[in-house]
Amino acid sequence: MAGSKPKIAIVGAGMGGLAAAATLRQVGIDVNVYEQAPKFARIGAGIQMLPNSSRVLRGIGVLEKLQKVAFEPYSHLNRVWDTGEIKRELPMPESLYGAPFLCMHRADLHEALYSVLPPEIVHLDKKLVGLDQTKGGVTLSFADGTKADADAVIGADGVHSLVRDIVVGPDKPIHKGRIAYRAVFDASLMNGGEIQASRTKWWGVDRHIVIYYTAADRSSLYFVTSVPEPADWLTSESWSAKGDVKELRSAYEGFHPEVQMVLNACPDCHKWAILEREPLPRWSDGRVVLLGDACHPMTPYMAQGAATSIEDAAVLARCLAGVDNDGIEGAFRRYEANRKPRTSRIQAISSANTWMSGGNEDTSWLYGYDAWNVPLVGENDM
Ligand code: FAD
């Protein structure tokens, strides 16, 4: 109905979906979130929030809470796999980009985002199976046979997004032929050993490993790798697949003693397929728009997947602020015009895995980005 405030449905309660629910509510939009999982599980993984995303988290009102539990690394440190020689180090005090660099357990970030939402707007066990768009709204259909109506839909349903298939047409994400082993575990398992107080990436010839603490008191740590995987291993159940810790250790034989210490202490691990896509031709179709991994999945090598999803949430809310039901489609195009150049640039650098590999490239365009205040272009300025 013209003149009324939009009622928007978000599909997916991951980092992007929850962040969007929070930012849209801040501009007075009536939001409901539909998530396929029957409950939220504490997935064993760490996550880095660089200043570009911490700044958004501050605006959402969860940064202070996270700073109490998260580890604040001294620097973004890049070292040679065996000698430990420093390729590039970027100290990251809060004063550098006006927001902190934080490393934490993924579940702590998810819980913080969920905590600012009224629980009754997040509907679990609601797997989207179809969307039916009419001139004035959208009907969502779920696997349990129920339906919901909304003025518009945001597909924040991740790399295997069904909403993406509906907006752009079905295809498969690109598999890089590489996998990521990962584990979060208790630092006491290192028997008194310590890792550096930075987020360290150890660069090998055809593989790397990133290691950091995930708690302010350094009681837990995390690593994530990228290694070639000969068989085209792919899983859509990507968060829970187990890896073989012996295979992992042998993949990092000869790496620096600090890496060996971490891998020898690690009791078990999970593995993920590393997936990405080329930038999409469009992010919206009428009243349905994409956000986060649904529209710009990227390799994890710049630690920007969740960060850019969270940035999307801030910019989308700015584009929708004050817009009535008739203005939604234009607001969605404006959001894409403002976000796609940046996310496409990050996708390309992340895919090449060249970020901070030794050169002295500018980092301010990435970490200094302020999603709340960056000037917005019009929808036709693409
Ligand atoms: P997701 O987090 O995937 O959430 C999608 C949600 O949608 C899920 O809850 C899913 O259950 C739900 N869903 C899917 N289909 C349906 C459906 N049909 N109906 C209802 N619900 C549905 N990013 C960073 O910023 N920093 C990092 O340090 C970092 N490290 C990473 C390390 C690795 C190894 C990997 C693989 C990724 C990493 N990322 C990192 C990227 C980050 O994990 C993703 O970019 C981020 O989770 C994307 O958020 P999202 O909300 O778009 O999607």
mmCIF file of N, CA and C in Angstrom, residues 109-234:
data_model
loop_
_atom_site.group_PDB
_atom_site.id
_atom_site.type_symbol
_atom_site.label_atom_id
_atom_site.label_comp_id
_atom_site.label_asym_id
_atom_site.label_seq_id
_atom_site.Cartn_x
_atom_site.Cartn_y
_atom_site.Cartn_z
ATOM 1 N N LEU A 109 29.724 -13.671 18.001
ATOM 2 C CA LEU A 109 29.214 -12.621 17.107
ATOM 3 C C LEU A 109 27.736 -12.875 16.782
ATOM 4 N N HIS A 110 27.426 -14.121 16.481
ATOM 5 C CA HIS A 110 26.043 -14.461 16.132
ATOM 6 C C HIS A 110 25.102 -14.170 17.303
ATOM 7 N N GLU A 111 25.525 -14.580 18.493
ATOM 8 C CA GLU A 111 24.687 -14.349 19.690
ATOM 9 C C GLU A 111 24.494 -12.854 19.942
ATOM 10 N N ALA A 112 25.553 -12.075 19.728
ATOM 11 C CA ALA A 112 25.448 -10.623 19.958
ATOM 12 C C ALA A 112 24.438 -10.007 18.988
ATOM 13 N N LEU A 113 24.495 -10.414 17.724
ATOM 14 C CA LEU A 113 23.550 -9.860 16.743
ATOM 15 C C LEU A 113 22.113 -10.286 17.083
ATOM 16 N N TYR A 114 21.972 -11.540 17.494
ATOM 17 C CA TYR A 114 20.638 -12.051 17.839
ATOM 18 C C TYR A 114 20.083 -11.316 19.070
ATOM 19 N N SER A 115 20.984 -10.931 19.980
ATOM 20 C CA SER A 115 20.540 -10.346 21.257
ATOM 21 C C SER A 115 19.851 -8.996 21.094
ATOM 22 N N VAL A 116 20.068 -8.305 19.975
ATOM 23 C CA VAL A 116 19.412 -6.998 19.818
ATOM 24 C C VAL A 116 18.046 -7.121 19.128
ATOM 25 N N LEU A 117 17.657 -8.354 18.792
ATOM 26 C CA LEU A 117 16.369 -8.550 18.112
ATOM 27 C C LEU A 117 15.336 -9.136 19.071
ATOM 28 N N PRO A 118 14.072 -8.743 18.932
ATOM 29 C CA PRO A 118 13.038 -9.421 19.727
ATOM 30 C C PRO A 118 12.955 -10.872 19.237
ATOM 31 N N PRO A 119 13.048 -11.864 20.127
ATOM 32 C CA PRO A 119 13.097 -13.262 19.663
ATOM 33 C C PRO A 119 11.900 -13.657 18.794
ATOM 34 N N GLU A 120 10.753 -13.011 19.014
ATOM 35 C CA GLU A 120 9.559 -13.444 18.265
ATOM 36 C C GLU A 120 9.607 -13.093 16.770
ATOM 37 N N ILE A 121 10.584 -12.275 16.359
ATOM 38 C CA ILE A 121 10.653 -11.972 14.916
ATOM 39 C C ILE A 121 11.580 -12.949 14.177
ATOM 40 N N VAL A 122 12.285 -13.820 14.911
ATOM 41 C CA VAL A 122 13.181 -14.794 14.257
ATOM 42 C C VAL A 122 12.499 -16.167 14.306
ATOM 43 N N HIS A 123 12.098 -16.644 13.152
ATOM 44 C CA HIS A 123 11.314 -17.881 13.061
ATOM 45 C C HIS A 123 12.222 -19.019 12.609
ATOM 46 N N LEU A 124 12.464 -19.982 13.506
ATOM 47 C CA LEU A 124 13.343 -21.110 13.193
ATOM 48 C C LEU A 124 12.546 -22.237 12.530
ATOM 49 N N ASP A 125 13.310 -23.175 11.932
ATOM 50 C CA ASP A 125 12.679 -24.331 11.275
ATOM 51 C C ASP A 125 11.772 -23.882 10.131
ATOM 52 N N LYS A 126 12.141 -22.826 9.454
ATOM 53 C CA LYS A 126 11.361 -22.306 8.325
ATOM 54 C C LYS A 126 12.247 -22.306 7.092
ATOM 55 N N LYS A 127 12.272 -23.445 6.405
ATOM 56 C CA LYS A 127 13.103 -23.566 5.198
ATOM 57 C C LYS A 127 12.316 -23.048 3.999
ATOM 58 N N LEU A 128 12.826 -21.992 3.405
ATOM 59 C CA LEU A 128 12.144 -21.429 2.235
ATOM 60 C C LEU A 128 12.206 -22.430 1.077
ATOM 61 N N VAL A 129 11.046 -22.633 0.416
ATOM 62 C CA VAL A 129 11.053 -23.501 -0.784
ATOM 63 C C VAL A 129 10.544 -22.757 -2.016
ATOM 64 N N GLY A 130 9.923 -21.598 -1.837
ATOM 65 C CA GLY A 130 9.446 -20.868 -3.010
ATOM 66 C C GLY A 130 9.067 -19.437 -2.685
ATOM 67 N N LEU A 131 9.083 -18.603 -3.725
ATOM 68 C CA LEU A 131 8.682 -17.196 -3.603
ATOM 69 C C LEU A 131 7.714 -16.893 -4.732
ATOM 70 N N ASP A 132 6.660 -16.196 -4.407
ATOM 71 C CA ASP A 132 5.694 -15.829 -5.436
ATOM 72 C C ASP A 132 5.509 -14.317 -5.368
ATOM 73 N N GLN A 133 6.006 -13.637 -6.416
ATOM 74 C CA GLN A 133 5.986 -12.177 -6.395
ATOM 75 C C GLN A 133 4.788 -11.644 -7.179
ATOM 76 N N THR A 134 4.007 -10.779 -6.545
ATOM 77 C CA THR A 134 2.928 -10.104 -7.270
ATOM 78 C C THR A 134 3.297 -8.623 -7.333
ATOM 79 N N LYS A 135 2.437 -7.798 -7.916
ATOM 80 C CA LYS A 135 2.812 -6.396 -8.091
ATOM 81 C C LYS A 135 3.087 -5.695 -6.747
ATOM 82 N N GLY A 136 2.265 -6.001 -5.750
ATOM 83 C CA GLY A 136 2.407 -5.259 -4.481
ATOM 84 C C GLY A 136 3.125 -5.980 -3.372
ATOM 85 N N GLY A 137 3.540 -7.232 -3.568
ATOM 86 C CA GLY A 137 4.158 -7.961 -2.453
ATOM 87 C C GLY A 137 4.701 -9.317 -2.870
ATOM 88 N N VAL A 138 5.131 -10.079 -1.854
ATOM 89 C CA VAL A 138 5.740 -11.383 -2.105
ATOM 90 C C VAL A 138 5.170 -12.389 -1.099
ATOM 91 N N THR A 139 4.878 -13.594 -1.580
ATOM 92 C CA THR A 139 4.474 -14.672 -0.670
ATOM 93 C C THR A 139 5.610 -15.681 -0.573
ATOM 94 N N LEU A 140 5.991 -15.998 0.654
ATOM 95 C CA LEU A 140 7.059 -16.968 0.887
ATOM 96 C C LEU A 140 6.414 -18.312 1.244
ATOM 97 N N SER A 141 6.939 -19.401 0.673
ATOM 98 C CA SER A 141 6.430 -20.741 1.010
ATOM 99 C C SER A 141 7.550 -21.514 1.692
ATOM 100 N N PHE A 142 7.192 -22.241 2.737
ATOM 101 C CA PHE A 142 8.182 -22.984 3.516
ATOM 102 C C PHE A 142 7.957 -24.491 3.423
ATOM 103 N N ALA A 143 9.025 -25.234 3.736
ATOM 104 C CA ALA A 143 8.989 -26.694 3.602
ATOM 105 C C ALA A 143 7.919 -27.329 4.492
ATOM 106 N N ASP A 144 7.547 -26.663 5.586
ATOM 107 C CA ASP A 144 6.529 -27.242 6.471
ATOM 108 C C ASP A 144 5.106 -26.963 5.988
ATOM 109 N N GLY A 145 4.992 -26.394 4.779
ATOM 110 C CA GLY A 145 3.674 -26.158 4.198
ATOM 111 C C GLY A 145 3.073 -24.805 4.558
ATOM 112 N N THR A 146 3.720 -24.038 5.427
ATOM 113 C CA THR A 146 3.183 -22.732 5.799
ATOM 114 C C THR A 146 3.616 -21.667 4.797
ATOM 115 N N LYS A 147 2.959 -20.518 4.880
ATOM 116 C CA LYS A 147 3.276 -19.384 3.999
ATOM 117 C C LYS A 147 3.358 -18.106 4.834
ATOM 118 N N ALA A 148 4.029 -17.103 4.284
ATOM 119 C CA ALA A 148 4.064 -15.783 4.935
ATOM 120 C C ALA A 148 4.035 -14.728 3.835
ATOM 121 N N ASP A 149 3.435 -13.585 4.133
ATOM 122 C CA ASP A 149 3.385 -12.483 3.171
ATOM 123 C C ASP A 149 4.266 -11.337 3.640
ATOM 124 N N ALA A 150 4.869 -10.654 2.687
ATOM 125 C CA ALA A 150 5.678 -9.476 3.012
ATOM 126 C C ALA A 150 5.619 -8.518 1.829
ATOM 127 N N ASP A 151 5.972 -7.260 2.081
ATOM 128 C CA ASP A 151 6.038 -6.293 0.978
ATOM 129 C C ASP A 151 7.284 -6.532 0.136
ATOM 130 N N ALA A 152 8.321 -7.106 0.757
ATOM 131 C CA ALA A 152 9.575 -7.354 0.035
ATOM 132 C C ALA A 152 10.354 -8.436 0.764
ATOM 133 N N VAL A 153 11.332 -9.026 0.058
ATOM 134 C CA VAL A 153 12.129 -10.115 0.635
ATOM 135 C C VAL A 153 13.613 -9.835 0.441
ATOM 136 N N ILE A 154 14.384 -10.102 1.499
ATOM 137 C CA ILE A 154 15.848 -10.047 1.402
ATOM 138 C C ILE A 154 16.367 -11.479 1.509
ATOM 139 N N GLY A 155 17.066 -11.924 0.483
ATOM 140 C CA GLY A 155 17.655 -13.268 0.505
ATOM 141 C C GLY A 155 19.042 -13.185 1.126
ATOM 142 N N ALA A 156 19.133 -13.595 2.391
ATOM 143 C CA ALA A 156 20.431 -13.639 3.088
ATOM 144 C C ALA A 156 20.697 -15.108 3.407
ATOM 145 N N ASP A 157 20.473 -15.958 2.400
ATOM 146 C CA ASP A 157 20.484 -17.401 2.646
ATOM 147 C C ASP A 157 21.767 -18.072 2.183
ATOM 148 N N GLY A 158 22.857 -17.321 2.146
ATOM 149 C CA GLY A 158 24.183 -17.927 2.028
ATOM 150 C C GLY A 158 24.585 -18.362 0.624
ATOM 151 N N VAL A 159 25.727 -19.053 0.566
ATOM 152 C CA VAL A 159 26.359 -19.362 -0.722
ATOM 153 C C VAL A 159 25.505 -20.295 -1.588
ATOM 154 N N HIS A 160 24.676 -21.127 -0.970
ATOM 155 C CA HIS A 160 23.803 -22.032 -1.747
ATOM 156 C C HIS A 160 22.397 -21.443 -1.857
ATOM 157 N N SER A 161 22.303 -20.133 -1.891
ATOM 158 C CA SER A 161 21.030 -19.408 -1.826
ATOM 159 C C SER A 161 19.968 -19.850 -2.837
ATOM 160 N N LEU A 162 18.803 -20.180 -2.301
ATOM 161 C CA LEU A 162 17.651 -20.443 -3.171
ATOM 162 C C LEU A 162 17.115 -19.125 -3.731
ATOM 163 N N VAL A 163 17.141 -18.083 -2.919
ATOM 164 C CA VAL A 163 16.630 -16.784 -3.393
ATOM 165 C C VAL A 163 17.482 -16.315 -4.586
ATOM 166 N N ARG A 164 18.787 -16.551 -4.518
ATOM 167 C CA ARG A 164 19.667 -16.213 -5.647
ATOM 168 C C ARG A 164 19.228 -16.959 -6.902
ATOM 169 N N ASP A 165 18.939 -18.255 -6.772
ATOM 170 C CA ASP A 165 18.491 -19.041 -7.921
ATOM 171 C C ASP A 165 17.228 -18.424 -8.526
ATOM 172 N N ILE A 166 16.351 -17.921 -7.651
ATOM 173 C CA ILE A 166 15.096 -17.344 -8.135
ATOM 174 C C ILE A 166 15.358 -15.997 -8.819
ATOM 175 N N VAL A 167 16.258 -15.181 -8.245
ATOM 176 C CA VAL A 167 16.521 -13.837 -8.803
ATOM 177 C C VAL A 167 17.334 -13.922 -10.090
ATOM 178 N N VAL A 168 18.376 -14.745 -10.085
ATOM 179 C CA VAL A 168 19.338 -14.734 -11.208
ATOM 180 C C VAL A 168 19.221 -15.972 -12.088
ATOM 181 N N GLY A 169 18.695 -17.066 -11.574
ATOM 182 C CA GLY A 169 18.660 -18.331 -12.311
ATOM 183 C C GLY A 169 19.637 -19.295 -11.673
ATOM 184 N N PRO A 170 19.328 -20.606 -11.717
ATOM 185 C CA PRO A 170 20.159 -21.566 -10.994
ATOM 186 C C PRO A 170 21.520 -21.793 -11.628
ATOM 187 N N ASP A 171 22.532 -21.894 -10.825
ATOM 188 C CA ASP A 171 23.835 -22.428 -11.244
ATOM 189 C C ASP A 171 24.587 -22.821 -9.970
ATOM 190 N N LYS A 172 25.811 -23.271 -10.141
ATOM 191 C CA LYS A 172 26.550 -23.745 -8.962
ATOM 192 C C LYS A 172 27.672 -22.772 -8.618
ATOM 193 N N PRO A 173 28.011 -22.646 -7.314
ATOM 194 C CA PRO A 173 29.177 -21.819 -6.971
ATOM 195 C C PRO A 173 30.454 -22.451 -7.523
ATOM 196 N N ILE A 174 31.487 -21.636 -7.677
ATOM 197 C CA ILE A 174 32.771 -22.147 -8.183
ATOM 198 C C ILE A 174 33.515 -22.796 -7.018
ATOM 199 N N HIS A 175 33.960 -24.029 -7.241
ATOM 200 C CA HIS A 175 34.766 -24.721 -6.228
ATOM 201 C C HIS A 175 36.229 -24.456 -6.573
ATOM 202 N N LYS A 176 36.994 -23.975 -5.604
ATOM 203 C CA LYS A 176 38.386 -23.589 -5.882
ATOM 204 C C LYS A 176 39.324 -24.793 -5.939
ATOM 205 N N GLY A 177 38.819 -26.029 -5.696
ATOM 206 C CA GLY A 177 39.708 -27.190 -5.633
ATOM 207 C C GLY A 177 40.588 -27.124 -4.393
ATOM 208 N N ARG A 178 40.087 -26.407 -3.396
ATOM 209 C CA ARG A 178 40.849 -26.263 -2.151
ATOM 210 C C ARG A 178 39.876 -26.389 -0.984
ATOM 211 N N ILE A 179 40.434 -26.817 0.143
ATOM 212 C CA ILE A 179 39.588 -26.887 1.332
ATOM 213 C C ILE A 179 40.227 -26.132 2.489
ATOM 214 N N ALA A 180 39.389 -25.836 3.447
ATOM 215 C CA ALA A 180 39.848 -25.161 4.666
ATOM 216 C C ALA A 180 39.612 -26.107 5.836
ATOM 217 N N TYR A 181 40.697 -26.497 6.495
ATOM 218 C CA TYR A 181 40.557 -27.176 7.789
ATOM 219 C C TYR A 181 40.424 -26.091 8.833
ATOM 220 N N ARG A 182 39.685 -26.384 9.875
ATOM 221 C CA ARG A 182 39.561 -25.383 10.928
ATOM 222 C C ARG A 182 39.320 -26.052 12.276
ATOM 223 N N ALA A 183 39.701 -25.376 13.345
ATOM 224 C CA ALA A 183 39.386 -25.841 14.699
ATOM 225 C C ALA A 183 39.507 -24.677 15.668
ATOM 226 N N VAL A 184 38.628 -24.678 16.649
ATOM 227 C CA VAL A 184 38.771 -23.793 17.811
ATOM 228 C C VAL A 184 39.044 -24.715 18.977
ATOM 229 N N PHE A 185 40.049 -24.438 19.774
ATOM 230 C CA PHE A 185 40.299 -25.306 20.919
ATOM 231 C C PHE A 185 40.949 -24.549 22.062
ATOM 232 N N ASP A 186 41.010 -25.265 23.188
ATOM 233 C CA ASP A 186 41.476 -24.692 24.436
ATOM 234 C C ASP A 186 42.990 -24.455 24.384
ATOM 235 N N ALA A 187 43.417 -23.228 24.684
ATOM 236 C CA ALA A 187 44.849 -22.899 24.599
ATOM 237 C C ALA A 187 45.691 -23.708 25.588
ATOM 238 N N SER A 188 45.076 -24.231 26.647
ATOM 239 C CA SER A 188 45.849 -25.021 27.628
ATOM 240 C C SER A 188 46.388 -26.304 26.990
ATOM 241 N N LEU A 189 45.798 -26.738 25.879
ATOM 242 C CA LEU A 189 46.291 -27.942 25.198
ATOM 243 C C LEU A 189 47.683 -27.727 24.613
ATOM 244 N N MET A 190 48.149 -26.475 24.576
ATOM 245 C CA MET A 190 49.514 -26.212 24.080
ATOM 246 C C MET A 190 50.531 -26.361 25.216
ATOM 247 N N ASN A 191 50.066 -26.836 26.387
ATOM 248 C CA ASN A 191 50.961 -27.105 27.524
ATOM 249 C C ASN A 191 51.874 -25.935 27.866
ATOM 250 N N GLY A 192 51.290 -24.776 27.991
ATOM 251 C CA GLY A 192 52.077 -23.600 28.366
ATOM 252 C C GLY A 192 52.625 -22.835 27.175
ATOM 253 N N GLY A 193 52.530 -23.422 25.987
ATOM 254 C CA GLY A 193 52.993 -22.717 24.776
ATOM 255 C C GLY A 193 52.058 -21.555 24.447
ATOM 256 N N GLU A 194 52.604 -20.547 23.782
ATOM 257 C CA GLU A 194 51.779 -19.388 23.404
ATOM 258 C C GLU A 194 51.996 -19.062 21.938
ATOM 259 N N ILE A 195 50.968 -18.510 21.317
ATOM 260 C CA ILE A 195 51.150 -18.000 19.956
ATOM 261 C C ILE A 195 51.311 -16.483 20.040
ATOM 262 N N GLN A 196 51.707 -15.902 18.923
ATOM 263 C CA GLN A 196 51.884 -14.450 18.935
ATOM 264 C C GLN A 196 50.557 -13.733 19.153
ATOM 265 N N ALA A 197 50.623 -12.537 19.723
ATOM 266 C CA ALA A 197 49.403 -11.784 20.025
ATOM 267 C C ALA A 197 48.911 -11.004 18.806
ATOM 268 N N SER A 198 49.070 -11.598 17.637
ATOM 269 C CA SER A 198 48.609 -10.993 16.388
ATOM 270 C C SER A 198 47.717 -11.998 15.676
ATOM 271 N N ARG A 199 47.117 -11.577 14.592
ATOM 272 C CA ARG A 199 46.462 -12.542 13.706
ATOM 273 C C ARG A 199 47.515 -12.878 12.670
ATOM 274 N N THR A 200 48.046 -14.100 12.727
ATOM 275 C CA THR A 200 49.186 -14.416 11.876
ATOM 276 C C THR A 200 48.777 -15.320 10.725
ATOM 277 N N LYS A 201 49.161 -14.903 9.528
ATOM 278 C CA LYS A 201 48.973 -15.752 8.348
ATOM 279 C C LYS A 201 50.345 -16.242 7.928
ATOM 280 N N TRP A 202 50.479 -17.570 7.876
ATOM 281 C CA TRP A 202 51.735 -18.193 7.470
ATOM 282 C C TRP A 202 51.590 -18.595 6.014
ATOM 283 N N TRP A 203 52.397 -17.955 5.150
ATOM 284 C CA TRP A 203 52.251 -18.124 3.699
ATOM 285 C C TRP A 203 53.191 -19.218 3.186
ATOM 286 N N GLY A 204 52.643 -20.362 2.775
ATOM 287 C CA GLY A 204 53.431 -21.410 2.128
ATOM 288 C C GLY A 204 53.398 -21.243 0.620
ATOM 289 N N VAL A 205 53.981 -22.225 -0.079
ATOM 290 C CA VAL A 205 54.054 -22.112 -1.542
ATOM 291 C C VAL A 205 52.671 -22.262 -2.164
ATOM 292 N N ASP A 206 51.950 -23.316 -1.802
ATOM 293 C CA ASP A 206 50.619 -23.525 -2.386
ATOM 294 C C ASP A 206 49.550 -23.665 -1.300
ATOM 295 N N ARG A 207 49.875 -23.252 -0.079
ATOM 296 C CA ARG A 207 48.920 -23.377 1.026
ATOM 297 C C ARG A 207 49.245 -22.342 2.098
ATOM 298 N N HIS A 208 48.292 -22.072 2.921
ATOM 299 C CA HIS A 208 48.564 -21.164 4.040
ATOM 300 C C HIS A 208 47.756 -21.588 5.259
ATOM 301 N N ILE A 209 48.083 -20.983 6.380
ATOM 302 C CA ILE A 209 47.312 -21.204 7.605
ATOM 303 C C ILE A 209 47.257 -19.881 8.374
ATOM 304 N N VAL A 210 46.081 -19.580 8.902
ATOM 305 C CA VAL A 210 45.876 -18.360 9.690
ATOM 306 C C VAL A 210 45.578 -18.789 11.127
ATOM 307 N N ILE A 211 46.246 -18.151 12.082
ATOM 308 C CA ILE A 211 46.091 -18.563 13.488
ATOM 309 C C ILE A 211 45.851 -17.320 14.364
ATOM 310 N N TYR A 212 44.907 -17.429 15.293
ATOM 311 C CA TYR A 212 44.700 -16.325 16.245
ATOM 312 C C TYR A 212 43.932 -16.801 17.477
ATOM 313 N N TYR A 213 44.067 -16.036 18.567
ATOM 314 C CA TYR A 213 43.247 -16.281 19.754
ATOM 315 C C TYR A 213 41.822 -15.810 19.468
ATOM 316 N N THR A 214 40.853 -16.473 20.112
ATOM 317 C CA THR A 214 39.454 -16.081 19.904
ATOM 318 C C THR A 214 38.806 -15.534 21.176
ATOM 319 N N ALA A 215 39.589 -15.403 22.243
ATOM 320 C CA ALA A 215 39.006 -14.897 23.492
ATOM 321 C C ALA A 215 39.941 -13.851 24.092
ATOM 322 N N ALA A 216 39.354 -12.844 24.735
ATOM 323 C CA ALA A 216 40.130 -11.747 25.318
ATOM 324 C C ALA A 216 41.188 -12.269 26.289
ATOM 325 N N ASP A 217 40.859 -13.342 27.032
ATOM 326 C CA ASP A 217 41.810 -13.874 28.017
ATOM 327 C C ASP A 217 42.757 -14.916 27.412
ATOM 328 N N ARG A 218 42.753 -15.047 26.106
ATOM 329 C CA ARG A 218 43.638 -15.966 25.372
ATOM 330 C C ARG A 218 43.441 -17.427 25.788
ATOM 331 N N SER A 219 42.247 -17.747 26.228
ATOM 332 C CA SER A 219 41.988 -19.122 26.692
ATOM 333 C C SER A 219 41.650 -20.062 25.535
ATOM 334 N N SER A 220 41.360 -19.525 24.366
ATOM 335 C CA SER A 220 41.072 -20.403 23.227
ATOM 336 C C SER A 220 41.710 -19.816 21.972
ATOM 337 N N LEU A 221 41.988 -20.709 21.035
ATOM 338 C CA LEU A 221 42.577 -20.236 19.782
ATOM 339 C C LEU A 221 41.944 -20.963 18.610
ATOM 340 N N TYR A 222 42.246 -20.458 17.435
ATOM 341 C CA TYR A 222 41.600 -20.940 16.199
ATOM 342 C C TYR A 222 42.625 -20.944 15.090
ATOM 343 N N PHE A 223 42.502 -21.916 14.208
ATOM 344 C CA PHE A 223 43.251 -21.819 12.952
ATOM 345 C C PHE A 223 42.320 -22.171 11.808
ATOM 346 N N VAL A 224 42.647 -21.656 10.654
ATOM 347 C CA VAL A 224 41.931 -22.007 9.422
ATOM 348 C C VAL A 224 42.966 -22.072 8.309
ATOM 349 N N THR A 225 42.826 -23.064 7.433
ATOM 350 C CA THR A 225 43.850 -23.291 6.415
ATOM 351 C C THR A 225 43.271 -23.109 5.014
ATOM 352 N N SER A 226 44.143 -23.162 4.044
ATOM 353 C CA SER A 226 43.711 -23.369 2.654
ATOM 354 C C SER A 226 44.704 -24.336 2.042
ATOM 355 N N VAL A 227 44.219 -25.515 1.672
ATOM 356 C CA VAL A 227 45.091 -26.525 1.057
ATOM 357 C C VAL A 227 44.417 -27.102 -0.178
ATOM 358 N N PRO A 228 45.238 -27.485 -1.185
ATOM 359 C CA PRO A 228 44.636 -28.116 -2.365
ATOM 360 C C PRO A 228 43.982 -29.437 -1.975
ATOM 361 N N GLU A 229 42.864 -29.745 -2.573
ATOM 362 C CA GLU A 229 42.173 -31.009 -2.311
ATOM 363 C C GLU A 229 42.034 -31.708 -3.655
ATOM 364 N N PRO A 230 42.741 -32.841 -3.854
ATOM 365 C CA PRO A 230 42.765 -33.477 -5.169
ATOM 366 C C PRO A 230 41.372 -33.850 -5.675
ATOM 367 N N ALA A 231 40.588 -34.539 -4.840
ATOM 368 C CA ALA A 231 39.233 -34.880 -5.285
ATOM 369 C C ALA A 231 38.382 -33.621 -5.170
ATOM 370 N N ASP A 232 37.377 -33.513 -6.015
ATOM 371 C CA ASP A 232 36.554 -32.307 -6.006
ATOM 372 C C ASP A 232 35.584 -32.375 -4.830
ATOM 373 N N TRP A 233 36.155 -32.327 -3.642
ATOM 374 C CA TRP A 233 35.350 -32.497 -2.431
ATOM 375 C C TRP A 233 34.440 -31.289 -2.227
ATOM 376 N N LEU A 234 33.190 -31.572 -2.072
ATOM 377 C CA LEU A 234 32.237 -30.470 -1.912
ATOM 378 C C LEU A 234 31.145 -30.936 -0.972
#
